[in-house]
CSV table of C-alpha atoms in Angstrom, one decimal:
chain,number,residue,atom,x,y,z
Q,855,MET,CA,53.0,-82.7,12.6
Q,856,SER,CA,55.8,-85.1,12.0
Q,857,ASP,CA,57.6,-85.2,8.7
Q,858,MET,CA,55.8,-86.9,5.8
Q,859,SER,CA,57.5,-90.3,5.1
Q,860,LEU,CA,58.1,-90.7,1.4
Q,861,VAL,CA,59.3,-93.4,-1.0
Q,862,VAL,CA,61.1,-92.6,-4.2
Q,863,VAL,CA,60.7,-95.3,-7.0
Q,864,GLY,CA,63.2,-95.3,-9.8
Q,865,ALA,CA,65.7,-94.1,-7.2
Q,866,GLY,CA,68.7,-94.7,-9.5
Q,867,GLY,CA,67.5,-92.5,-12.3
Q,868,ARG,CA,68.2,-88.8,-12.9
Q,869,MET,CA,64.8,-87.8,-11.7
Q,870,GLY,CA,64.9,-90.2,-8.8
Q,871,GLN,CA,68.2,-88.9,-7.6
Q,872,THR,CA,66.9,-85.3,-7.9
Q,873,LEU,CA,63.9,-86.2,-5.8
Q,874,ILE,CA,66.1,-87.7,-3.1
Q,875,ARG,CA,68.3,-84.6,-2.9
Q,876,MET,CA,65.2,-82.4,-2.7
Q,877,ILE,CA,63.7,-84.5,0.1
Q,878,ALA,CA,67.0,-84.2,2.0
Q,879,GLU,CA,66.9,-80.4,1.6
Q,880,THR,CA,63.2,-79.8,2.4
Q,881,GLU,CA,61.5,-79.4,5.8
Q,882,GLY,CA,58.4,-81.4,6.5
Q,883,VAL,CA,59.4,-84.5,4.4
Q,884,ALA,CA,61.7,-87.5,5.0
Q,885,LEU,CA,62.9,-90.3,2.8
Q,886,THR,CA,62.0,-93.7,4.3
Q,887,GLY,CA,62.3,-95.9,1.2
Q,888,ALA,CA,63.9,-96.1,-2.2
Q,889,LEU,CA,63.1,-98.6,-4.9
Q,890,GLU,CA,64.7,-99.8,-8.1
Q,891,ARG,CA,63.9,-102.7,-10.5
Q,892,SER,CA,65.1,-106.2,-9.8
Q,893,GLY,CA,68.7,-106.6,-10.9
Q,894,ALA,CA,69.5,-102.9,-11.0
Q,895,PRO,CA,73.1,-102.1,-10.1
Q,896,GLU,CA,72.0,-99.5,-7.5
Q,897,LEU,CA,70.4,-102.1,-5.3
Q,898,GLY,CA,71.9,-102.3,-1.8
Q,899,ARG,CA,73.4,-98.8,-2.0
Q,900,ASP,CA,72.5,-95.9,0.3
Q,901,ALA,CA,70.0,-93.7,-1.6
Q,902,GLY,CA,71.5,-90.5,-0.2
Q,903,GLU,CA,75.0,-91.4,-1.1
Q,904,LEU,CA,74.0,-92.4,-4.7
Q,905,ALA,CA,72.2,-89.1,-5.1
Q,906,GLY,CA,75.0,-87.0,-3.6
Q,907,ALA,CA,72.9,-86.0,-0.6
Q,908,GLY,CA,75.1,-87.7,2.0
Q,909,THR,CA,74.3,-90.9,4.0
Q,910,LEU,CA,70.6,-91.1,4.7
Q,911,GLY,CA,70.4,-94.6,6.1
Q,912,VAL,CA,67.9,-95.7,3.4
Q,913,THR,CA,69.0,-98.7,1.3
Q,914,ILE,CA,67.7,-99.1,-2.2
Q,915,SER,CA,65.7,-102.3,-2.6
Q,916,ASP,CA,63.4,-104.0,-5.1
Q,917,ASP,CA,60.7,-105.1,-2.6
Q,918,PRO,CA,57.9,-102.5,-2.5
Q,919,LEU,CA,55.7,-104.2,0.1
Q,920,PRO,CA,57.6,-103.4,3.3
Q,921,VAL,CA,58.7,-100.0,2.0
Q,922,PHE,CA,55.1,-98.9,1.1
Q,923,ALA,CA,53.8,-100.2,4.4
Q,924,GLN,CA,56.0,-97.7,6.3
Q,925,ALA,CA,55.3,-94.7,4.1
Q,926,GLU,CA,52.7,-92.0,3.6
Q,927,GLY,CA,53.4,-91.2,0.0
Q,928,VAL,CA,55.3,-92.4,-3.1
Q,929,LEU,CA,57.0,-90.2,-5.7
Q,930,ASP,CA,57.0,-91.9,-9.1
Q,931,PHE,CA,58.6,-90.6,-12.4
Q,932,THR,CA,59.3,-94.0,-14.0
Q,933,ILE,CA,57.6,-95.8,-16.9
Q,934,PRO,CA,54.0,-96.6,-17.6
Q,935,ALA,CA,54.1,-100.3,-16.7
Q,936,ALA,CA,55.9,-99.6,-13.4
Q,937,SER,CA,53.6,-96.7,-12.5
Q,938,VAL,CA,50.5,-98.9,-12.9
Q,939,THR,CA,52.1,-101.5,-10.6
Q,940,TYR,CA,53.1,-98.9,-8.0
Q,941,ALA,CA,49.6,-97.4,-8.2
Q,942,GLY,CA,48.2,-100.8,-7.1
Q,943,TYR,CA,50.6,-101.0,-4.2
Q,944,ALA,CA,49.8,-97.4,-3.2
Q,945,ALA,CA,46.1,-98.2,-3.3
Q,946,GLN,CA,46.6,-101.3,-1.1
Q,947,ALA,CA,48.7,-99.3,1.4
Q,948,ARG,CA,46.3,-96.3,1.2
Q,949,ILE,CA,49.2,-93.9,0.7
Q,950,ALA,CA,49.4,-90.9,-1.7
Q,951,HIS,CA,50.8,-91.6,-5.2
Q,952,ILE,CA,52.4,-88.7,-6.9
Q,953,CYS,CA,52.8,-89.7,-10.6
Q,954,GLY,CA,54.8,-87.7,-13.1
Q,955,THR,CA,55.2,-90.6,-15.6
Q,956,THR,CA,54.4,-89.8,-19.2
Q,957,GLY,CA,53.6,-91.8,-22.3
Q,958,MET,CA,50.7,-93.7,-20.7
Q,959,SER,CA,48.1,-95.6,-22.8
Q,960,ALA,CA,44.4,-95.5,-22.3
Q,961,ASP,CA,44.6,-98.8,-20.4
Q,962,ASP,CA,47.3,-97.4,-18.1
Q,963,GLU,CA,45.2,-94.3,-17.4
Q,964,ALA,CA,42.2,-96.6,-16.6
Q,965,ALA,CA,44.3,-98.5,-14.1
Q,966,LEU,CA,45.2,-95.3,-12.3
Q,967,VAL,CA,41.5,-94.3,-12.2
Q,968,ALA,CA,40.7,-97.6,-10.6
Q,969,ALA,CA,43.5,-97.2,-8.0
Q,970,ALA,CA,42.4,-93.7,-7.2
Q,971,ARG,CA,39.2,-95.1,-5.8
Q,972,HIS,CA,41.2,-96.2,-2.8
Q,973,THR,CA,43.9,-93.5,-2.4
Q,974,PRO,CA,44.7,-90.0,-3.6
Q,975,ILE,CA,46.7,-89.9,-6.8
Q,976,VAL,CA,48.1,-86.7,-8.2
Q,977,LYS,CA,49.1,-87.2,-11.8
Q,978,SER,CA,50.5,-84.6,-14.2
Q,979,GLY,CA,52.6,-84.5,-17.3
Q,980,ASN,CA,54.5,-81.8,-15.6
Q,981,MET,CA,54.8,-80.9,-11.9
Q,982,SER,CA,56.1,-77.4,-12.2
Q,983,LEU,CA,54.1,-74.3,-11.1
Q,984,GLY,CA,55.1,-72.4,-14.3
Q,985,VAL,CA,53.9,-75.1,-16.7
Q,986,ASN,CA,50.6,-75.5,-15.0
Q,987,LEU,CA,50.1,-71.8,-15.0
Q,988,LEU,CA,51.0,-71.8,-18.7
Q,989,ALA,CA,48.3,-74.4,-19.3
Q,990,VAL,CA,45.7,-72.2,-17.7
Q,991,LEU,CA,46.8,-69.3,-19.9
Q,992,VAL,CA,46.7,-71.5,-23.0
Q,993,GLU,CA,43.2,-72.6,-22.2
Q,994,GLN,CA,42.1,-69.0,-21.6
Q,995,ALA,CA,43.7,-67.8,-24.9
Q,996,ALA,CA,42.1,-70.7,-26.9
Q,997,ARG,CA,38.7,-69.8,-25.5
Q,998,ALA,CA,39.1,-66.1,-26.2
Q,999,LEU,CA,40.4,-66.2,-29.7
Q,1000,PRO,CA,38.4,-67.2,-32.8
Q,1001,GLU,CA,39.0,-70.6,-34.5
Q,1002,GLU,CA,40.8,-68.8,-37.3
Q,1003,PHE,CA,43.8,-68.7,-34.9
Q,1004,ASP,CA,45.8,-71.9,-35.6
Q,1005,ILE,CA,47.3,-73.6,-32.5
Q,1006,GLU,CA,50.7,-75.3,-32.6
Q,1007,VAL,CA,52.6,-76.9,-29.7
Q,1008,LEU,CA,56.4,-77.0,-30.0
Q,1009,GLU,CA,58.5,-78.9,-27.5
Q,1010,MET,CA,62.2,-79.9,-27.1
Q,1011,HIS,CA,63.8,-82.3,-24.7
Q,1012,HIS,CA,67.2,-84.1,-24.2
Q,1013,ARG,CA,68.3,-86.8,-26.5
Q,1014,HIS,CA,67.4,-89.6,-24.0
Q,1015,LYS,CA,63.7,-88.9,-23.8
Q,1016,VAL,CA,61.7,-91.9,-25.1
Q,1017,ASP,CA,58.2,-90.6,-25.6
Q,1018,ALA,CA,56.8,-88.0,-28.0
Q,1019,PRO,CA,55.1,-85.7,-27.9
Q,1020,SER,CA,56.1,-85.0,-24.3
Q,1021,GLY,CA,53.6,-85.3,-21.5
Q,1022,THR,CA,53.8,-81.6,-21.0
Q,1023,ALA,CA,53.1,-80.9,-24.7
Q,1024,LEU,CA,50.0,-83.1,-24.5
Q,1025,LEU,CA,48.9,-81.3,-21.3
Q,1026,LEU,CA,49.2,-78.0,-23.1
Q,1027,GLY,CA,47.3,-79.5,-26.1
Q,1028,GLU,CA,44.5,-80.7,-23.8
Q,1029,ALA,CA,44.3,-77.2,-22.3
Q,1030,ALA,CA,44.0,-75.7,-25.8
Q,1031,ALA,CA,41.3,-78.2,-26.8
Q,1032,HIS,CA,39.4,-77.7,-23.6
Q,1033,GLY,CA,39.5,-73.9,-24.2
Q,1034,ARG,CA,38.0,-74.6,-27.7
Q,1035,GLY,CA,35.4,-76.9,-26.3
Q,1036,THR,CA,36.6,-79.9,-28.2
Q,1037,GLY,CA,38.6,-83.1,-27.8
Q,1038,LEU,CA,42.3,-83.3,-28.4
Q,1039,ASP,CA,42.3,-86.8,-29.9
Q,1040,ASP,CA,39.9,-85.7,-32.7
Q,1041,ASN,CA,42.0,-82.6,-33.6
Q,1042,ALA,CA,45.6,-83.4,-32.9
Q,1043,ILE,CA,48.2,-83.6,-35.7
Q,1044,ARG,CA,51.3,-85.2,-34.4
Q,1045,ALA,CA,53.3,-85.6,-37.6
Q,1046,ARG,CA,53.6,-84.0,-41.0
Q,1047,ASP,CA,55.5,-85.5,-43.9
Q,1048,GLY,CA,55.2,-85.2,-47.7
Q,1049,HIS,CA,52.2,-83.6,-49.4
Q,1050,THR,CA,49.9,-83.0,-46.4
Q,1051,GLY,CA,47.5,-80.6,-48.0
Q,1052,PRO,CA,46.2,-77.4,-46.3
Q,1053,ARG,CA,46.1,-77.3,-42.5
Q,1054,PRO,CA,42.7,-78.4,-41.2
Q,1055,GLN,CA,40.5,-75.8,-39.5
Q,1056,GLY,CA,40.6,-76.3,-35.7
Q,1057,ALA,CA,43.6,-78.6,-35.7
Q,1058,ILE,CA,46.1,-78.6,-32.9
Q,1059,GLY,CA,49.6,-79.4,-34.2
Q,1060,PHE,CA,52.6,-80.8,-32.4
Q,1061,ALA,CA,56.3,-80.4,-33.3
Q,1062,THR,CA,58.9,-82.5,-31.4
Q,1063,LEU,CA,62.6,-81.8,-31.1
Q,1064,ARG,CA,65.2,-84.0,-29.4
Q,1065,GLY,CA,68.8,-83.2,-28.7
Q,1066,GLY,CA,71.6,-82.5,-26.2
Q,1067,SER,CA,70.7,-82.0,-22.5
Q,1068,VAL,CA,67.7,-79.8,-22.8
Q,1069,VAL,CA,65.5,-80.3,-19.6
Q,1070,GLY,CA,62.3,-79.1,-21.3
Q,1071,ASP,CA,61.3,-76.2,-23.5
Q,1072,HIS,CA,57.6,-75.8,-24.5
Q,1073,SER,CA,55.8,-73.1,-26.6
Q,1074,VAL,CA,52.3,-72.8,-27.7
Q,1075,LEU,CA,51.8,-70.6,-30.8
Q,1076,LEU,CA,48.4,-69.1,-31.7
Q,1077,ALA,CA,48.8,-67.8,-35.2
Q,1078,GLY,CA,46.0,-65.6,-36.7
Q,1079,PRO,CA,45.7,-63.3,-39.7
Q,1080,GLY,CA,48.5,-60.8,-39.4
Q,1081,GLU,CA,49.5,-61.6,-35.8
Q,1082,ARG,CA,51.0,-64.4,-33.7
Q,1083,ILE,CA,50.9,-65.0,-30.0
Q,1084,THR,CA,53.6,-67.2,-28.3
Q,1085,LEU,CA,53.2,-68.5,-24.8
Q,1086,SER,CA,56.2,-70.4,-23.5
Q,1087,HIS,CA,58.1,-72.1,-20.6
Q,1088,ASN,CA,61.7,-73.1,-20.3
Q,1089,ALA,CA,62.8,-75.6,-17.6
Q,1090,GLU,CA,66.4,-75.1,-16.6
Q,1091,ASP,CA,66.7,-77.7,-13.8
Q,1092,ARG,CA,64.9,-80.9,-12.8
Q,1093,SER,CA,64.7,-79.7,-9.3
Q,1094,LEU,CA,61.6,-77.6,-10.3
Q,1095,PHE,CA,59.7,-80.8,-11.0
Q,1096,ALA,CA,60.9,-82.3,-7.7
Q,1097,ARG,CA,59.7,-79.3,-5.8
Q,1098,GLY,CA,56.3,-79.5,-7.4
Q,1099,ALA,CA,56.1,-83.2,-6.6
Q,1100,LEU,CA,56.9,-82.6,-2.9
Q,1101,ARG,CA,54.2,-79.9,-2.8
Q,1102,ALA,CA,51.8,-82.3,-4.3
Q,1103,ALA,CA,52.7,-85.0,-1.8
Q,1104,LEU,CA,52.1,-82.7,1.2
Q,1105,TRP,CA,48.8,-81.5,-0.4
Q,1106,ALA,CA,47.6,-85.1,-0.8
Q,1107,ARG,CA,48.7,-86.3,2.6
Q,1108,GLY,CA,45.7,-87.8,4.3
Q,1109,GLY,CA,43.4,-86.6,1.6
Q,1110,LYS,CA,40.4,-88.3,0.1
Q,1111,PRO,CA,40.8,-90.9,-2.6
Q,1112,GLY,CA,40.6,-89.5,-6.1
Q,1113,LEU,CA,42.6,-88.7,-9.2
Q,1114,TYR,CA,43.9,-85.1,-9.0
Q,1115,SER,CA,46.1,-82.9,-11.1
Q,1116,MET,CA,48.6,-80.1,-10.3
Q,1117,ARG,CA,45.8,-77.6,-11.0
Q,1118,ASP,CA,44.1,-79.0,-7.9
Q,1119,VAL,CA,47.3,-78.8,-5.9
Q,1120,LEU,CA,48.0,-75.2,-6.9
Q,1121,GLY,CA,44.4,-74.0,-6.6
Q,1122,LEU,CA,44.1,-73.4,-10.3
Q,1123,ALA,CA,41.3,-75.9,-11.0
Q,1124,GLN,CA,38.0,-74.4,-12.2
Q,1125,SER,CA,35.2,-74.5,-9.6
């Protein structure tokens, strides 16, 4: 089988450049397009040279239509509004959309669901194998332990991250809520300040830290009477997210339309 042709959107960003480098190093995939927003300073540059991967002969443009028409998949770690737009283009072109964008609203999520009727979309708050395995373990622990064990999700990211809690923290919170047989929205506590009163039974708390160049640290604490369990994951390099995205793209290649997660890609989804 020929190499899977891929487009990287947000090609000038840190994650976009990481994706380009990983594509250049990985067998079975090839970069055929790179996109940036209109007016971006990276427009017109060779995507490989910008990312430090050598000359790849792919010029960064701001016109998705011809780029998507020649591709089999798009890798997207951008912002919600852009991801919704790219999902529409991917649906029209019937190419796989791998979406690692976080901070989406309910309307954004609904737009992806609509696009997934026409093409496979793999969406995850985190594309790494370790985090998705962690989510499974969190769900199992929350299911096994009584509700008197309080659940807290702690996350830290670099100073430039704009959404909080992180998509990964919410993924882990959802896993805990699912294990408890409840909904996260009804039980999440995302901020504490002043006289808050006692902790509500069954709440899932979030604590957010920002600073420095931290790629991503996440811990889930299950605190019970006289004991505490901590499940954690530390990301040391963005390349682990890029590797997961490439694995997702190859998994979704030529697949049936639908909205999938990394659990599907990794065979961790419940039957």
